Coordinates of C-alpha atoms in Angstrom, one line a residue:
Chain A
X174 CA -24.5 58.9 -31.7
X175 CA -22.0 60.2 -33.8
X176 CA -21.4 60.3 -37.0
X177 CA -17.7 58.5 -38.6
X178 CA -16.4 58.1 -42.0
X179 CA -14.2 55.3 -42.3
X180 CA -11.3 55.0 -45.6
X181 CA -11.1 51.0 -46.2
X182 CA -9.0 49.1 -48.2
X183 CA -9.5 45.5 -48.9
X184 CA -8.3 42.8 -51.3
X185 CA -11.4 41.7 -53.4
X186 CA -10.3 38.0 -53.7
X187 CA -11.3 37.3 -50.5
X188 CA -15.0 38.5 -50.4
X189 CA -18.4 38.2 -52.5
X190 CA -17.8 42.5 -53.0
X191 CA -18.9 45.0 -50.6
X192 CA -21.9 44.5 -50.3
X193 CA -23.6 41.6 -52.9
X194 CA -25.0 38.2 -51.6
X195 CA -26.7 37.5 -48.8
X196 CA -24.7 34.2 -48.0
X197 CA -21.1 34.6 -48.0
X198 CA -18.6 36.9 -46.9
X199 CA -18.8 40.9 -48.1
X200 CA -16.7 43.6 -46.9
X201 CA -19.5 45.1 -45.5
X202 CA -20.2 42.3 -43.6
X203 CA -16.8 42.0 -42.2
X204 CA -16.5 45.6 -41.0
X205 CA -20.3 45.4 -38.9
X206 CA -19.7 42.3 -37.3
X207 CA -15.9 44.3 -36.4
X208 CA -17.9 47.6 -34.9
X209 CA -20.7 45.4 -33.3
X210 CA -18.0 43.4 -31.1
X211 CA -16.0 46.6 -30.2
X212 CA -19.5 47.9 -28.8
X213 CA -20.5 45.4 -27.0
X214 CA -22.6 43.6 -29.3
X215 CA -24.8 46.7 -30.5
X216 CA -25.5 46.2 -33.9
X217 CA -24.3 48.7 -36.2
X218 CA -24.6 49.2 -39.6
X219 CA -21.9 50.8 -42.1
X220 CA -23.4 52.7 -45.8
X221 CA -20.3 52.6 -48.3
X222 CA -19.9 55.0 -51.0
X223 CA -20.4 52.3 -53.5
X224 CA -20.7 48.6 -54.2
X225 CA -17.6 47.2 -55.8
X226 CA -18.2 43.6 -57.3
X227 CA -16.8 40.0 -56.5
X228 CA -13.1 40.1 -56.8
X229 CA -12.9 44.2 -57.7
X230 CA -10.7 45.5 -54.9
X231 CA -10.2 48.6 -52.8
X232 CA -7.7 51.2 -51.5
X233 CA -9.8 53.9 -50.8
X234 CA -13.4 53.1 -50.4
X235 CA -15.3 55.2 -48.0
X236 CA -18.1 54.4 -45.7
X237 CA -19.7 56.2 -42.8
X238 CA -21.1 54.2 -39.6
X239 CA -23.4 55.9 -36.7
X240 CA -21.3 55.0 -33.7
X241 CA -23.5 54.4 -30.4
X242 CA -20.9 56.3 -28.7
X243 CA -17.7 58.7 -28.5
X244 CA -14.6 56.7 -29.1
X245 CA -11.0 58.3 -30.1
X246 CA -10.4 57.6 -33.7
X247 CA -6.6 56.0 -32.9
X248 CA -8.3 53.4 -30.9
X249 CA -11.5 53.0 -33.2
X250 CA -8.3 51.7 -35.5
X251 CA -5.8 49.7 -33.3
X252 CA -9.7 48.0 -32.1
X253 CA -10.9 47.2 -35.9
X254 CA -7.1 46.0 -36.8
X255 CA -7.5 43.5 -34.1
X256 CA -11.0 42.1 -35.5
X257 CA -10.6 42.2 -39.5
X258 CA -9.6 39.5 -40.8
X259 CA -6.7 39.2 -43.1
X260 CA -7.5 41.3 -46.7
X261 CA -9.5 44.1 -45.4
X262 CA -8.2 46.8 -43.4
X263 CA -9.7 50.3 -42.0
X264 CA -6.9 52.6 -42.7
X265 CA -8.5 55.4 -41.6
X266 CA -11.7 56.7 -39.0
X267 CA -12.8 60.1 -38.6
X268 CA -15.9 62.3 -36.8
X269 CA -17.6 63.8 -39.1
X270 CA -20.8 66.0 -38.9
X271 CA -24.6 64.3 -38.5
X272 CA -25.1 65.3 -42.4
X273 CA -22.4 63.7 -43.9
X274 CA -22.9 60.8 -46.6
X275 CA -20.3 58.4 -47.6
X276 CA -22.5 57.5 -51.2
X277 CA -24.8 60.9 -51.2
X278 CA -21.8 63.3 -50.8
X279 CA -19.4 61.8 -52.9
X280 CA -18.8 64.2 -55.9
X281 CA -15.6 62.0 -57.6
X282 CA -15.0 58.6 -57.6
X283 CA -11.7 57.3 -58.2
X284 CA -10.5 53.6 -60.0
X285 CA -7.9 52.2 -61.0
X286 CA -7.2 49.1 -63.7
X287 CA -4.1 47.3 -64.3
X288 CA -2.9 45.1 -67.8
X289 CA -0.4 42.6 -67.1
X290 CA 2.5 42.7 -69.4
X291 CA 3.7 39.0 -69.0
X292 CA 2.2 36.5 -66.4
X293 CA 3.0 36.9 -63.3
X294 CA 2.7 34.5 -60.0
X295 CA 2.4 37.2 -57.2
X296 CA 0.0 39.9 -59.4
X297 CA -1.9 37.2 -61.5
X298 CA -5.1 38.3 -58.6
X299 CA -4.1 42.2 -58.8
X300 CA -4.4 42.5 -62.6
X301 CA -5.7 40.8 -66.2
X302 CA -2.9 39.2 -68.9
X303 CA -5.2 40.0 -71.7
X304 CA -5.4 36.5 -73.7
X305 CA -4.5 37.8 -77.1
X306 CA -1.6 40.3 -78.9
X307 CA -2.7 43.6 -78.1
X308 CA -1.4 46.9 -79.4
X309 CA -1.1 49.3 -76.5
X310 CA -0.9 52.5 -78.3
X311 CA -4.3 52.1 -80.7
X312 CA -5.6 51.6 -76.8
X313 CA -3.7 54.6 -75.6
X314 CA -4.9 56.4 -78.8
X315 CA -8.6 55.9 -78.3
X316 CA -8.8 56.4 -74.9
X317 CA -9.3 60.5 -75.0
X318 CA -12.3 59.5 -77.1
X319 CA -13.9 58.5 -73.8
X320 CA -13.0 62.0 -72.0
X321 CA -16.6 63.8 -71.1
X322 CA -20.1 63.5 -70.4
X323 CA -22.0 61.1 -72.1
X324 CA -25.1 58.7 -72.2
X325 CA -23.0 55.5 -70.7
X326 CA -25.8 53.1 -71.4
X327 CA -24.3 51.0 -73.6
X328 CA -21.4 50.3 -71.5
X329 CA -24.0 48.9 -68.5
X330 CA -24.9 45.3 -67.6
X331 CA -28.3 47.1 -65.9
X332 CA -29.2 50.6 -67.5
X333 CA -32.9 50.5 -66.2
X334 CA -31.8 49.8 -62.7
X335 CA -30.5 53.6 -63.1
X336 CA -32.3 56.9 -62.6
X337 CA -29.9 58.4 -64.8
X338 CA -27.4 56.6 -67.4
X339 CA -25.3 60.1 -67.7
X340 CA -21.5 60.2 -66.4
X341 CA -18.6 62.4 -66.5
X342 CA -15.3 61.4 -67.7
X343 CA -13.0 63.7 -66.0
X344 CA -9.7 61.8 -66.0
X345 CA -8.5 58.8 -68.3
X346 CA -4.3 58.3 -68.2
X347 CA -2.5 55.2 -69.2
X348 CA 0.7 54.9 -66.9
X349 CA 3.3 52.5 -67.6
X350 CA 5.8 50.3 -65.0
X351 CA 7.2 47.4 -65.1
X352 CA 4.3 45.3 -64.6
X353 CA 2.1 46.6 -67.6
X354 CA -0.2 49.8 -67.4
X355 CA -2.9 50.7 -65.7
X356 CA -5.3 53.0 -66.6
X357 CA -6.2 55.6 -63.9
X358 CA -9.9 56.7 -63.9
X359 CA -12.1 59.8 -62.4
X360 CA -15.8 60.4 -62.8
X361 CA -18.1 61.4 -60.8
X362 CA -20.5 58.5 -61.0
X363 CA -20.5 55.1 -63.0
X364 CA -22.9 53.0 -64.0
X365 CA -22.6 48.8 -63.4
X366 CA -20.1 47.0 -64.6
X367 CA -18.9 50.2 -66.0
X368 CA -15.4 50.6 -65.7
X369 CA -14.7 46.7 -66.7
X370 CA -17.0 47.4 -69.9
X371 CA -14.7 50.4 -71.1
X372 CA -11.7 48.6 -70.4
X373 CA -12.6 45.1 -72.5
X374 CA -14.0 47.5 -74.8
X375 CA -10.5 49.6 -75.2
X376 CA -8.9 46.1 -75.3
X377 CA -10.9 44.7 -77.9
X378 CA -9.7 47.6 -80.3
X379 CA -5.6 48.0 -79.6
X380 CA -6.6 43.8 -79.9
X381 CA -8.0 44.5 -83.3
X382 CA -10.9 43.1 -82.7
X383 CA -13.3 46.1 -82.8
X384 CA -12.5 49.4 -84.9
X385 CA -12.4 52.3 -83.1
X386 CA -15.4 54.2 -85.0
X387 CA -17.6 52.0 -83.0
X388 CA -16.9 53.7 -79.6
X389 CA -17.6 56.9 -81.0
X390 CA -21.1 55.5 -82.3
X391 CA -21.8 54.2 -79.1
X392 CA -20.8 57.3 -77.2
X393 CA -22.4 59.8 -79.1
X394 CA -26.1 57.6 -80.4
X395 CA -25.7 54.7 -77.5
X396 CA -26.2 52.4 -80.4
X397 CA -24.6 49.1 -80.7
X398 CA -22.6 46.7 -78.8
X399 CA -19.6 47.7 -76.4
X400 CA -17.1 44.9 -75.3
X401 CA -16.9 42.2 -72.8
X402 CA -16.1 43.1 -69.4
X403 CA -12.4 43.1 -68.4
X404 CA -12.2 40.7 -65.2
X405 CA -12.7 41.9 -62.0
X406 CA -9.2 41.7 -60.4
X407 CA -7.7 44.3 -62.3
X408 CA -9.4 46.8 -60.7
X409 CA -9.3 48.6 -58.1
X410 CA -11.9 51.7 -55.9
X411 CA -8.8 54.1 -55.3
X412 CA -10.6 57.0 -53.9
X413 CA -13.5 58.8 -53.1
X414 CA -13.5 62.7 -53.1
X415 CA -15.6 65.1 -50.9
X416 CA -16.0 68.2 -50.2
X417 CA -14.6 67.7 -47.0
X418 CA -11.4 65.8 -47.6
X419 CA -8.4 66.6 -46.6
X420 CA -4.5 65.8 -46.7
X421 CA -5.0 62.7 -45.1
X422 CA -7.6 61.4 -46.9
X423 CA -5.3 60.4 -49.8
X424 CA -5.3 56.8 -51.0
X425 CA -2.7 54.1 -49.1
X426 CA 0.4 53.0 -51.5
X427 CA -1.0 50.5 -53.4
X428 CA -0.2 48.0 -55.9
X429 CA -2.0 50.2 -58.5
X430 CA 0.6 53.2 -58.5
X431 CA -0.2 56.0 -57.5
X432 CA -3.3 58.9 -57.7
X433 CA -2.4 62.6 -58.0
Chain B
X511 CA 18.2 12.5 -73.0
X512 CA 18.7 16.3 -73.1
X513 CA 19.4 18.5 -70.2
X514 CA 17.2 21.4 -69.4
X515 CA 18.0 24.8 -67.1
X516 CA 14.6 26.1 -65.6
X517 CA 13.6 29.5 -64.1
X518 CA 11.1 29.4 -61.6
X519 CA 9.4 31.9 -59.6
X520 CA 6.7 30.8 -56.9
X521 CA 4.1 32.6 -54.5
X522 CA 5.3 30.1 -51.6
X523 CA 2.2 31.5 -49.7
X524 CA 0.5 28.0 -51.8
X525 CA 3.2 25.8 -51.3
X526 CA 5.1 23.9 -48.4
X527 CA 8.4 25.1 -49.6
X528 CA 10.2 24.3 -52.4
X529 CA 11.0 20.4 -51.6
X530 CA 9.8 19.9 -47.3
X531 CA 7.3 17.7 -46.5
X532 CA 5.9 14.1 -48.3
X533 CA 2.4 14.8 -47.7
X534 CA 1.9 18.4 -48.3
X535 CA 2.4 20.1 -52.1
X536 CA 5.7 21.9 -53.4
X537 CA 6.7 23.8 -55.5
X538 CA 9.0 20.8 -56.9
X539 CA 6.5 18.1 -57.3
X540 CA 4.5 20.4 -58.7
X541 CA 6.8 20.7 -61.5
X542 CA 7.9 17.2 -61.4
X543 CA 4.0 16.7 -62.0
X544 CA 3.6 18.9 -65.1
X545 CA 6.9 17.8 -66.9
X546 CA 5.6 13.8 -66.0
X547 CA 2.2 14.6 -67.5
X548 CA 3.8 16.6 -70.8
X549 CA 6.1 14.0 -71.4
X550 CA 3.3 11.2 -71.5
X551 CA 3.6 9.7 -68.1
X552 CA 7.4 9.3 -68.1
X553 CA 8.6 10.1 -64.4
X554 CA 10.5 13.2 -64.7
X555 CA 12.7 14.2 -61.6
X556 CA 14.3 17.8 -61.2
X557 CA 17.1 19.1 -59.1
X558 CA 16.9 22.8 -58.2
X559 CA 19.7 25.4 -57.0
X560 CA 18.5 25.0 -53.3
X561 CA 15.3 24.7 -50.9
X562 CA 13.1 27.6 -49.6
X563 CA 11.9 27.2 -46.5
X564 CA 7.7 27.0 -46.3
X565 CA 6.0 30.7 -47.5
X566 CA 9.3 31.7 -49.0
X567 CA 8.9 32.9 -52.3
X568 CA 11.0 32.9 -55.4
X569 CA 11.4 35.4 -58.4
X570 CA 14.8 33.4 -59.7
X571 CA 14.7 29.9 -58.4
X572 CA 16.4 27.7 -61.4
X573 CA 16.6 23.8 -61.2
X574 CA 17.6 21.5 -64.4
X575 CA 15.8 18.6 -65.6
X576 CA 16.8 15.5 -67.6
X577 CA 14.1 15.0 -70.1
X578 CA 13.5 11.8 -72.5
X579 CA 13.2 14.0 -75.5
X580 CA 14.4 17.0 -77.5
X581 CA 11.6 19.8 -77.5
X582 CA 10.8 23.3 -78.3
X583 CA 11.7 25.2 -75.3
X584 CA 8.8 28.1 -76.5
X585 CA 6.7 25.1 -76.3
X586 CA 7.9 23.7 -73.4
X587 CA 7.3 27.1 -71.5
X588 CA 3.5 26.6 -73.4
X589 CA 3.1 23.2 -71.9
X590 CA 4.0 24.4 -68.3
X591 CA 1.7 27.0 -68.6
X592 CA -0.9 25.1 -69.2
X593 CA -0.4 22.0 -66.4
X594 CA 1.4 24.2 -63.3
X595 CA -1.3 25.8 -60.6
X596 CA -1.9 29.2 -59.6
X597 CA 1.0 30.7 -57.7
X598 CA 3.9 28.6 -59.6
X599 CA 5.5 29.6 -63.5
X600 CA 8.5 28.1 -65.3
X601 CA 9.3 31.7 -67.2
X602 CA 12.2 30.3 -69.0
X603 CA 13.3 26.7 -70.5
X604 CA 17.1 26.4 -72.0
X605 CA 19.1 23.1 -73.4
X606 CA 22.5 23.1 -70.9
X607 CA 25.0 20.6 -71.4
X608 CA 24.7 17.4 -69.4
X609 CA 27.2 18.5 -66.7
X610 CA 25.4 21.7 -65.9
X611 CA 24.2 20.8 -62.3
X612 CA 21.9 23.7 -60.4
X613 CA 22.6 22.9 -57.5
X614 CA 26.3 22.6 -57.2
X615 CA 27.4 25.1 -60.5
X616 CA 25.7 27.7 -58.3
X617 CA 28.1 30.7 -58.0
X618 CA 26.0 33.2 -56.2
X619 CA 22.9 33.2 -54.4
X620 CA 20.3 36.6 -54.5
X621 CA 17.6 36.8 -52.0
X622 CA 15.4 40.2 -51.0
X623 CA 13.6 40.7 -47.6
X624 CA 10.7 43.4 -47.5
X625 CA 10.0 45.0 -44.6
X626 CA 6.6 46.8 -44.8
X627 CA 6.2 50.6 -43.7
X628 CA 2.7 49.9 -42.3
X629 CA -0.4 47.2 -42.7
X630 CA -1.1 46.6 -46.3
X631 CA -4.1 44.2 -47.3
X632 CA -2.1 43.2 -50.2
X633 CA 1.4 42.9 -49.0
X634 CA 0.8 41.6 -46.3
X635 CA 2.2 38.4 -47.5
X636 CA 5.1 39.4 -49.5
X637 CA 6.8 41.5 -46.3
X638 CA 6.8 41.6 -42.5
X639 CA 5.3 44.5 -40.5
X640 CA 7.7 44.4 -37.5
X641 CA 5.0 44.5 -34.6
X642 CA 7.3 47.0 -32.5
X643 CA 9.2 50.3 -33.4
X644 CA 12.0 50.2 -35.4
X645 CA 14.5 52.9 -36.3
X646 CA 15.2 52.0 -39.7
X647 CA 18.4 54.1 -39.5
X648 CA 20.5 52.0 -36.9
X649 CA 19.2 49.0 -39.3
X650 CA 21.0 50.4 -42.1
X651 CA 24.0 51.8 -40.2
X652 CA 24.8 48.0 -38.3
X653 CA 24.2 45.9 -41.9
X654 CA 27.4 46.5 -43.5
X655 CA 28.8 44.4 -40.5
X656 CA 27.7 41.8 -42.0
X657 CA 29.7 41.9 -44.7
X658 CA 32.4 39.6 -45.9
X659 CA 33.4 36.2 -45.3
X660 CA 32.6 34.4 -41.5
X661 CA 31.3 31.7 -40.2
X662 CA 27.5 32.1 -39.9
X663 CA 27.4 29.0 -37.1
X664 CA 25.1 31.0 -34.9
X665 CA 22.9 32.7 -37.7
X666 CA 21.7 28.4 -39.0
X667 CA 19.1 26.5 -37.0
X668 CA 20.9 23.7 -37.9
X669 CA 24.5 24.3 -38.1
X670 CA 25.6 20.9 -37.5
X671 CA 24.0 19.4 -40.7
X672 CA 26.4 21.3 -43.1
X673 CA 29.5 20.3 -44.3
X674 CA 31.1 24.0 -43.7
X675 CA 29.5 26.9 -42.0
X676 CA 31.3 29.7 -43.9
X677 CA 29.5 31.9 -46.2
X678 CA 30.6 34.7 -47.9
X679 CA 28.4 37.8 -47.9
X680 CA 28.9 39.7 -50.5
X681 CA 26.1 42.3 -51.1
X682 CA 24.0 43.7 -48.6
X683 CA 22.0 46.7 -49.7
X684 CA 18.6 48.5 -48.6
X685 CA 16.3 50.2 -50.7
X686 CA 13.6 52.4 -49.9
X687 CA 10.1 52.3 -51.8
X688 CA 6.8 53.3 -50.5
X689 CA 6.1 50.5 -49.4
X690 CA 9.0 50.5 -46.9
X691 CA 12.5 48.6 -47.1
X692 CA 13.7 45.9 -49.0
X693 CA 17.3 44.0 -48.2
X694 CA 18.9 42.3 -51.4
X695 CA 21.8 40.2 -50.5
X696 CA 24.2 38.0 -52.2
X697 CA 26.4 35.3 -51.0
X698 CA 27.9 32.0 -52.6
X699 CA 26.2 30.4 -50.0
X700 CA 23.5 30.2 -47.1
X701 CA 22.8 27.7 -43.6
X702 CA 19.4 27.5 -43.1
X703 CA 17.2 30.2 -41.9
X704 CA 20.1 32.5 -42.3
X705 CA 19.1 35.2 -44.9
X706 CA 15.9 35.2 -42.4
X707 CA 17.5 35.5 -39.2
X708 CA 20.1 37.9 -40.2
X709 CA 17.2 40.2 -41.3
X710 CA 16.0 39.1 -37.4
X711 CA 18.8 39.9 -35.8
X712 CA 18.8 43.7 -37.5
X713 CA 15.2 44.0 -37.1
X714 CA 16.4 43.9 -32.7
X715 CA 18.8 46.0 -33.2
X716 CA 16.6 48.5 -34.4
X717 CA 14.5 48.1 -32.0
X718 CA 16.7 48.8 -29.4
X719 CA 16.6 45.2 -28.1
X720 CA 20.0 44.2 -28.7
X721 CA 22.8 46.3 -28.8
X722 CA 24.9 46.6 -31.9
X723 CA 28.0 44.7 -30.7
X724 CA 26.8 41.9 -30.4
X725 CA 26.5 41.3 -33.8
X726 CA 30.4 41.7 -33.9
X727 CA 30.7 38.9 -31.4
X728 CA 28.9 36.6 -33.1
X729 CA 30.1 37.0 -36.2
X730 CA 34.4 36.9 -34.8
X731 CA 33.9 34.9 -32.4
X732 CA 31.0 32.6 -32.9
X733 CA 29.7 33.4 -29.3
X734 CA 26.0 34.3 -28.3
X735 CA 22.7 33.6 -29.6
X736 CA 21.5 35.6 -32.5
X737 CA 18.2 36.5 -33.2
X738 CA 14.7 35.4 -34.0
X739 CA 14.5 34.3 -37.5
X740 CA 12.4 37.2 -39.4
X741 CA 8.8 35.6 -40.6
X742 CA 9.0 33.8 -44.4
X743 CA 7.0 35.3 -46.3
X744 CA 8.8 38.6 -47.1
X745 CA 11.6 36.5 -47.9
X746 CA 12.2 35.8 -52.4
X747 CA 14.6 34.1 -54.2
X748 CA 16.1 36.5 -56.4
X749 CA 18.3 34.8 -58.8
X750 CA 20.7 32.3 -58.5
X751 CA 24.0 32.9 -60.6
X752 CA 26.0 30.6 -63.0
X753 CA 29.5 31.2 -65.0
X754 CA 26.9 30.0 -68.3
X755 CA 24.5 33.1 -67.3
X756 CA 23.3 35.3 -70.3
X757 CA 21.1 38.6 -70.7
X758 CA 18.1 36.5 -70.4
X759 CA 18.8 35.1 -67.2
X760 CA 17.8 38.2 -65.6
X761 CA 15.2 38.0 -62.9
X762 CA 11.2 38.8 -63.9
X763 CA 10.1 42.1 -62.4
X764 CA 8.9 41.6 -58.6
X765 CA 7.3 43.1 -55.7
X766 CA 10.8 42.7 -54.4
X767 CA 12.0 45.0 -57.1
X768 CA 11.8 49.1 -57.0
X769 CA 8.3 50.4 -57.1
X770 CA 8.4 53.5 -59.4

């Protein structure tokens, strides 16, 4: 048995999330099925760094798998390419030590959320066109308030499922391009729906539907109601960082732009 | 009756071309149906600048329509937005003179073709991943040979349907971005499958499957066999130029443009 790390990208449009439903195709299932075929029917399970909701995309999801025998990583990659359906791709396979755990060893997770400037027939499934006017300057101004370690309980849909509701947001940066704006985030961990709820709350501020002070109250006192979560199709899991990262572990070029 | 010019973008993945099949959804039909609904069931037909094949995209297709009564362009735009399905969008509506004809008045048509550097779960439907190794320098070097006015008969699948097989290629420019290379083309007109056949022929040269001299023979003598057409999903109709163009007629930002 050898443990491998897989770097994965997927178009969330086509799947019911990473691992959500027992009766709908998930990314995890597709990869497990492909690996099982490549290893002659021997059942193989994989462990992801974390789940993503239905409709959420990934450029740099990470998983580990216990494979029944050593295989050349290049051959494994090509084999997976031949087995996986459109919209999901393993772009790197590396042998790792037996102690590596995709979920427990992750020390940082990076996400990106795209807001569209105008309707777009090609990017509509990869961004959010806010259905009311928003002032981006107000959103950009309010964003740094979220930086730091806080109890993000009000920003989770199921806070009681979590061991802790403390998260440390380390990066929050809006980048403009010709399609709109992309928020790049990095944190040690996130609660359920947290990124989408953060974006939804910021957009309500930019739309004049919420005072910026409510954000401060939510963060400092855990009191009040956060915004409606932004829709899933704007969100992508960009990268998961580990102590064993190397240069080739950088995410592939993507519609959400580069992440430094 | 007032004549209007429509600027249109569509994701060719979802349609059987602009106007191809009597028994499958086409972009033309969708727009005609939407306009017919907006005008209380009065049948409205539109005339496009030219057809696009199944799977080919458009950022700046142009059509004209005779509407039974004057309408405010902004209201028409919003009305169409509410009626059109995902993947097709009218992004500009302008009243024009009765003499304007979207097809006969077009003096230049611009296309773009994307070649992907590597597999991509998001851009696979908007570019071509050539299934064998190619040297881009050889493709870039051979490209200017196509510039000018030639008999492009060998590059058409149905040359006998055409009144003339002479076309003038005015622009041919490869631009590299982080996903690959995009060829931008401008010409007065094109023959059936011509752009895809030009790209296919160039790629065969870059792949060492064809000598560059065969391209010269094809162009100067109309002798020989051109390459296999490149697949449709890499191609987009970017813009159609008329004498009455104005600044707002520029194409919307798109996946075939530059990525910063």
